[in-house]
Amino acid sequence: MGMWASLDAMWEMPAEKRIFGAVLLFSWTVYLWETFLAQRQRRIYKTTTHVPPELGQIMDSETFEKSRLYQLDKSTFSFWSGLYSEIEGTLILLFGGIPYLWRLSGRFCGYAGFGSEYEITQSLVFLLLATLFSALTGLPWSLYNTFVIEEKHGFNQQTLGFFMKDAIKKFIVTQCILLPVSSLLLYIIKIGGDYFFIYAWLFTLVVSLVLVTIYADYIAPLFDKFTPLPEGKLKQEIEVMAKSIDFPLTKVYVVEGSKRSSHSNAYFYGFFKNKRIVLFDTLLEEYSVLNKDIQEDSGMEPRSGEEGDNEEIKPKVKNKKQGCKNEEVLAVLGHELGHWKLGHTVKNIVISQMNSFLCFFLFAVLIGRKELFGAFGFYDSQPTLIGLLIIFQFIFSPYNEVLSFCLTVLSRRFEFQADAFAKKLGKAKDLYSALIKLNKDNLGFPVSDWLFSMWHYSHPPLLERLQALKSTKQD
C-alpha cells in the first residue's frame, strides 16, 4: 500500500516537479548501475593475481601484475571522479545552477549594452561560462590522472608546462568552433519556421563533415607534430596493401604521440579519393622516440631530426622496446582498412545522422512545452539554448543510454569483422602478435567481468580476438 500511495502522491505533484524528480532519479540510477559494474570489474583486478593458464603463452607474470595494478589505480580514480561528477551535477540541478548562470550571462550582456532581446549573445556568454566552469572543475582531476596515475605507471611524457599550455590551447580552439557554430544553429532554429528541425539537422550534418575534413589538416597539427612517413620498406608495403584493396591513399603521416603519452594508436581519415593514414610514433618500433635510449645503447643511430626536437618530453629510461615490427604495423593497418572496406565508417555516419535527425524532430515536438523549462527553474522565459540543453541532455538521457549500449555491441561486431578482414589479407599471425604487444605496451588487463565488458567494451576482450584469429593463424 505504501508504495502505491507514494506513486499516487508523485502523480499529484505538478508536472514540473515530476519531470525534475524523474531526471534526478534516472541520473542516480545510471550512476549506481555503472558503479555496480565497476565494482564487479574491480573484484576481478583484486582477486586475479596470477596469470590464468589460457594466458600463459600470451603474458608474462611481471606484465600481468603491472597491468593489474595500473587498472586497479584507474578504477579507484574512476570511482572518486564519477562520484564527484554525479554530486556536482545533482547540486547544480537542486540549487538552480542553470538558471543562475543564465541570469549571470544576462548581467554580463547588460554591462556590454546588450538587452534581453539579444538572446543569442546571452546564449554564447552562457556557453563560454559553462565550458569555463567545466574546464576549471575538471582540471584537478585531469592533473591527478596525468601526473599521478599515468606518471606512476610510466605512461606520462608531459611536463606541467606542456600540459597547461595544451589545456589552454584546447579551450581556445573549442571556443573558436563552439561559439560560431552554436550562434548559427540558434539563428537557424529561430528563423526556420515549422520545419526548422530539418534545417538544423542539415546544418549540423554539414558542420560535422567540415570538421572531419579539416580536423587532421588544420586542428590536430595545433597540438601534435605530423611528419610524412619517410620513404622506405614500410611506406612501400603500406602503399601496396592500400592499392590491393583499392584504398585511395594519398599520404602516410607519423604523429608525435610520445610528447604526451606512451600509449599507441593508428587511424585513417579523409573523404572520397583523398584518404590519409596516421600512425603514432609509439606504434612503430623503429620510429618511437621512447626507444631512442635502447637504440643508442645498441649502437643504432637515432633517426635524423631527433636531437633537440623533444625538449618537452621527460627523459624516461625504458628497458624494453615499445611498439610493433613493420609486419605487425601492416597487420594493424589491415584491420583499420578493413573498417573502411567493409563500410563500417559509412554505417557509423549514417546511424549518427539518423539519430541526429530523430533528436531534432523530437526537440521540435517538445520545445513548446513550458513545463520542461519550469522543471529546471525557467518560469518566465524559454531560451532556445536552454531548451536544447534540457531536452538533449536530460529528457533524452534514457534513450541515449540505450543507444550507447547498442552502438557498443555494434562496435564489437565491427572489430571482429575487421580482424577477419586482416586475416583474409594473410595478416593473422602478425595481427595476433601485434594485439599481444599493444595490450602489453598499454598495460591492458586481459581478464574481464562478462557484464562489465558487455556494457562498456567497444572492442572485444583480447582473448576472444586472439581465439578468432588463431583458428586460421597458420594460413
mmCIF file with all atom_site columns, N, CA and C in Angstrom, residues 189-218:
data_model
loop_
_atom_site.group_PDB
_atom_site.id
_atom_site.type_symbol
_atom_site.label_atom_id
_atom_site.label_alt_id
_atom_site.label_comp_id
_atom_site.label_asym_id
_atom_site.label_entity_id
_atom_site.label_seq_id
_atom_site.pdbx_PDB_ins_code
_atom_site.Cartn_x
_atom_site.Cartn_y
_atom_site.Cartn_z
_atom_site.occupancy
_atom_site.B_iso_or_equiv
_atom_site.pdbx_formal_charge
_atom_site.auth_seq_id
_atom_site.auth_comp_id
_atom_site.auth_asym_id
_atom_site.auth_atom_id
_atom_site.pdbx_PDB_model_num
ATOM 1  N N  . ILE A 1 189 ? 17.329 27.813 -35.854 1.00 0.00 ? 189 ILE A N  1
ATOM 2  C CA . ILE A 1 189 ? 16.146 27.358 -35.106 1.00 0.00 ? 189 ILE A CA 1
ATOM 3  C C  . ILE A 1 189 ? 15.135 28.506 -34.976 1.00 0.00 ? 189 ILE A C  1
ATOM 4  N N  . LYS A 1 190 ? 15.655 29.729 -34.768 1.00 0.00 ? 190 LYS A N  1
ATOM 5  C CA . LYS A 1 190 ? 14.778 30.911 -34.580 1.00 0.00 ? 190 LYS A CA 1
ATOM 6  C C  . LYS A 1 190 ? 14.012 31.257 -35.863 1.00 0.00 ? 190 LYS A C  1
ATOM 7  N N  . ILE A 1 191 ? 14.714 31.197 -37.014 1.00 0.00 ? 191 ILE A N  1
ATOM 8  C CA . ILE A 1 191 ? 14.065 31.686 -38.244 1.00 0.00 ? 191 ILE A CA 1
ATOM 9  C C  . ILE A 1 191 ? 13.522 30.557 -39.128 1.00 0.00 ? 191 ILE A C  1
ATOM 10 N N  . GLY A 1 192 ? 13.704 29.294 -38.667 1.00 0.00 ? 192 GLY A N  1
ATOM 11 C CA . GLY A 1 192 ? 13.404 28.149 -39.536 1.00 0.00 ? 192 GLY A CA 1
ATOM 12 C C  . GLY A 1 192 ? 11.946 27.815 -39.728 1.00 0.00 ? 192 GLY A C  1
ATOM 13 N N  . GLY A 1 193 ? 11.044 28.440 -38.953 1.00 0.00 ? 193 GLY A N  1
ATOM 14 C CA . GLY A 1 193 ? 9.615  28.139 -39.108 1.00 0.00 ? 193 GLY A CA 1
ATOM 15 C C  . GLY A 1 193 ? 9.277  26.732 -38.640 1.00 0.00 ? 193 GLY A C  1
ATOM 16 N N  . ASP A 1 194 ? 8.204  26.168 -39.190 1.00 0.00 ? 194 ASP A N  1
ATOM 17 C CA . ASP A 1 194 ? 7.714  24.857 -38.746 1.00 0.00 ? 194 ASP A CA 1
ATOM 18 C C  . ASP A 1 194 ? 8.697  23.729 -39.016 1.00 0.00 ? 194 ASP A C  1
ATOM 19 N N  . TYR A 1 195 ? 9.495  23.879 -40.055 1.00 0.00 ? 195 TYR A N  1
ATOM 20 C CA . TYR A 1 195 ? 10.412 22.791 -40.424 1.00 0.00 ? 195 TYR A CA 1
ATOM 21 C C  . TYR A 1 195 ? 11.852 23.092 -40.021 1.00 0.00 ? 195 TYR A C  1
ATOM 22 N N  . PHE A 1 196 ? 12.007 23.895 -38.956 1.00 0.00 ? 196 PHE A N  1
ATOM 23 C CA . PHE A 1 196 ? 13.366 24.282 -38.538 1.00 0.00 ? 196 PHE A CA 1
ATOM 24 C C  . PHE A 1 196 ? 14.231 23.063 -38.222 1.00 0.00 ? 196 PHE A C  1
ATOM 25 N N  . PHE A 1 197 ? 13.603 21.967 -37.747 1.00 0.00 ? 197 PHE A N  1
ATOM 26 C CA . PHE A 1 197 ? 14.395 20.792 -37.338 1.00 0.00 ? 197 PHE A CA 1
ATOM 27 C C  . PHE A 1 197 ? 15.135 20.182 -38.529 1.00 0.00 ? 197 PHE A C  1
ATOM 28 N N  . ILE A 1 198 ? 14.564 20.309 -39.742 1.00 0.00 ? 198 ILE A N  1
ATOM 29 C CA . ILE A 1 198 ? 15.244 19.778 -40.940 1.00 0.00 ? 198 ILE A CA 1
ATOM 30 C C  . ILE A 1 198 ? 16.478 20.627 -41.242 1.00 0.00 ? 198 ILE A C  1
ATOM 31 N N  . TYR A 1 199 ? 16.304 21.957 -41.181 1.00 0.00 ? 199 TYR A N  1
ATOM 32 C CA . TYR A 1 199 ? 17.435 22.868 -41.462 1.00 0.00 ? 199 TYR A CA 1
ATOM 33 C C  . TYR A 1 199 ? 18.512 22.727 -40.381 1.00 0.00 ? 199 TYR A C  1
ATOM 34 N N  . ALA A 1 200 ? 18.087 22.586 -39.132 1.00 0.00 ? 200 ALA A N  1
ATOM 35 C CA . ALA A 1 200 ? 19.048 22.442 -38.023 1.00 0.00 ? 200 ALA A CA 1
ATOM 36 C C  . ALA A 1 200 ? 19.856 21.155 -38.199 1.00 0.00 ? 200 ALA A C  1
ATOM 37 N N  . TRP A 1 201 ? 19.156 20.076 -38.583 1.00 0.00 ? 201 TRP A N  1
ATOM 38 C CA . TRP A 1 201 ? 19.842 18.801 -38.790 1.00 0.00 ? 201 TRP A CA 1
ATOM 39 C C  . TRP A 1 201 ? 20.824 18.906 -39.964 1.00 0.00 ? 201 TRP A C  1
ATOM 40 N N  . LEU A 1 202 ? 20.384 19.513 -41.078 1.00 0.00 ? 202 LEU A N  1
ATOM 41 C CA . LEU A 1 202 ? 21.274 19.673 -42.241 1.00 0.00 ? 202 LEU A CA 1
ATOM 42 C C  . LEU A 1 202 ? 22.496 20.503 -41.885 1.00 0.00 ? 202 LEU A C  1
ATOM 43 N N  . PHE A 1 203 ? 22.276 21.548 -41.085 1.00 0.00 ? 203 PHE A N  1
ATOM 44 C CA . PHE A 1 203 ? 23.393 22.401 -40.658 1.00 0.00 ? 203 PHE A CA 1
ATOM 45 C C  . PHE A 1 203 ? 24.405 21.603 -39.833 1.00 0.00 ? 203 PHE A C  1
ATOM 46 N N  . THR A 1 204 ? 23.919 20.808 -38.860 1.00 0.00 ? 204 THR A N  1
ATOM 47 C CA . THR A 1 204 ? 24.855 20.033 -38.027 1.00 0.00 ? 204 THR A CA 1
ATOM 48 C C  . THR A 1 204 ? 25.556 18.950 -38.860 1.00 0.00 ? 204 THR A C  1
ATOM 49 N N  . LEU A 1 205 ? 24.863 18.422 -39.879 1.00 0.00 ? 205 LEU A N  1
ATOM 50 C CA . LEU A 1 205 ? 25.479 17.442 -40.787 1.00 0.00 ? 205 LEU A CA 1
ATOM 51 C C  . LEU A 1 205 ? 26.647 18.081 -41.532 1.00 0.00 ? 205 LEU A C  1
ATOM 52 N N  . VAL A 1 206 ? 26.410 19.277 -42.090 1.00 0.00 ? 206 VAL A N  1
ATOM 53 C CA . VAL A 1 206 ? 27.462 19.986 -42.837 1.00 0.00 ? 206 VAL A CA 1
ATOM 54 C C  . VAL A 1 206 ? 28.634 20.305 -41.911 1.00 0.00 ? 206 VAL A C  1
ATOM 55 N N  . VAL A 1 207 ? 28.330 20.797 -40.701 1.00 0.00 ? 207 VAL A N  1
ATOM 56 C CA . VAL A 1 207 ? 29.388 21.152 -39.740 1.00 0.00 ? 207 VAL A CA 1
ATOM 57 C C  . VAL A 1 207 ? 30.230 19.924 -39.402 1.00 0.00 ? 207 VAL A C  1
ATOM 58 N N  . SER A 1 208 ? 29.567 18.773 -39.133 1.00 0.00 ? 208 SER A N  1
ATOM 59 C CA . SER A 1 208 ? 30.339 17.577 -38.765 1.00 0.00 ? 208 SER A CA 1
ATOM 60 C C  . SER A 1 208 ? 31.206 17.101 -39.926 1.00 0.00 ? 208 SER A C  1
ATOM 61 N N  . LEU A 1 209 ? 30.702 17.195 -41.162 1.00 0.00 ? 209 LEU A N  1
ATOM 62 C CA . LEU A 1 209 ? 31.505 16.787 -42.324 1.00 0.00 ? 209 LEU A CA 1
ATOM 63 C C  . LEU A 1 209 ? 32.699 17.723 -42.530 1.00 0.00 ? 209 LEU A C  1
ATOM 64 N N  . VAL A 1 210 ? 32.462 19.032 -42.345 1.00 0.00 ? 210 VAL A N  1
ATOM 65 C CA . VAL A 1 210 ? 33.558 20.009 -42.476 1.00 0.00 ? 210 VAL A CA 1
ATOM 66 C C  . VAL A 1 210 ? 34.618 19.752 -41.406 1.00 0.00 ? 210 VAL A C  1
ATOM 67 N N  . LEU A 1 211 ? 34.177 19.518 -40.164 1.00 0.00 ? 211 LEU A N  1
ATOM 68 C CA . LEU A 1 211 ? 35.130 19.287 -39.070 1.00 0.00 ? 211 LEU A CA 1
ATOM 69 C C  . LEU A 1 211 ? 35.958 18.024 -39.311 1.00 0.00 ? 211 LEU A C  1
ATOM 70 N N  . VAL A 1 212 ? 35.298 16.963 -39.796 1.00 0.00 ? 212 VAL A N  1
ATOM 71 C CA . VAL A 1 212 ? 36.035 15.725 -40.095 1.00 0.00 ? 212 VAL A CA 1
ATOM 72 C C  . VAL A 1 212 ? 37.081 15.990 -41.181 1.00 0.00 ? 212 VAL A C  1
ATOM 73 N N  . THR A 1 213 ? 36.713 16.844 -42.172 1.00 0.00 ? 213 THR A N  1
ATOM 74 C CA . THR A 1 213 ? 37.620 17.141 -43.286 1.00 0.00 ? 213 THR A CA 1
ATOM 75 C C  . THR A 1 213 ? 38.815 17.971 -42.834 1.00 0.00 ? 213 THR A C  1
ATOM 76 N N  . ILE A 1 214 ? 38.556 18.985 -41.987 1.00 0.00 ? 214 ILE A N  1
ATOM 77 C CA . ILE A 1 214 ? 39.653 19.904 -41.629 1.00 0.00 ? 214 ILE A CA 1
ATOM 78 C C  . ILE A 1 214 ? 40.415 19.489 -40.375 1.00 0.00 ? 214 ILE A C  1
ATOM 79 N N  . TYR A 1 215 ? 39.841 18.555 -39.573 1.00 0.00 ? 215 TYR A N  1
ATOM 80 C CA . TYR A 1 215 ? 40.447 18.241 -38.275 1.00 0.00 ? 215 TYR A CA 1
ATOM 81 C C  . TYR A 1 215 ? 41.929 17.871 -38.388 1.00 0.00 ? 215 TYR A C  1
ATOM 82 N N  . ALA A 1 216 ? 42.217 16.847 -39.202 1.00 0.00 ? 216 ALA A N  1
ATOM 83 C CA . ALA A 1 216 ? 43.590 16.343 -39.244 1.00 0.00 ? 216 ALA A CA 1
ATOM 84 C C  . ALA A 1 216 ? 44.563 17.307 -39.910 1.00 0.00 ? 216 ALA A C  1
ATOM 85 N N  . ASP A 1 217 ? 44.067 18.144 -40.857 1.00 0.00 ? 217 ASP A N  1
ATOM 86 C CA . ASP A 1 217 ? 44.972 19.056 -41.568 1.00 0.00 ? 217 ASP A CA 1
ATOM 87 C C  . ASP A 1 217 ? 45.200 20.371 -40.825 1.00 0.00 ? 217 ASP A C  1
ATOM 88 N N  . TYR A 1 218 ? 44.164 20.848 -40.117 1.00 0.00 ? 218 TYR A N  1
ATOM 89 C CA . TYR A 1 218 ? 44.273 22.187 -39.526 1.00 0.00 ? 218 TYR A CA 1
ATOM 90 C C  . TYR A 1 218 ? 44.150 22.242 -38.006 1.00 0.00 ? 218 TYR A C  1
#
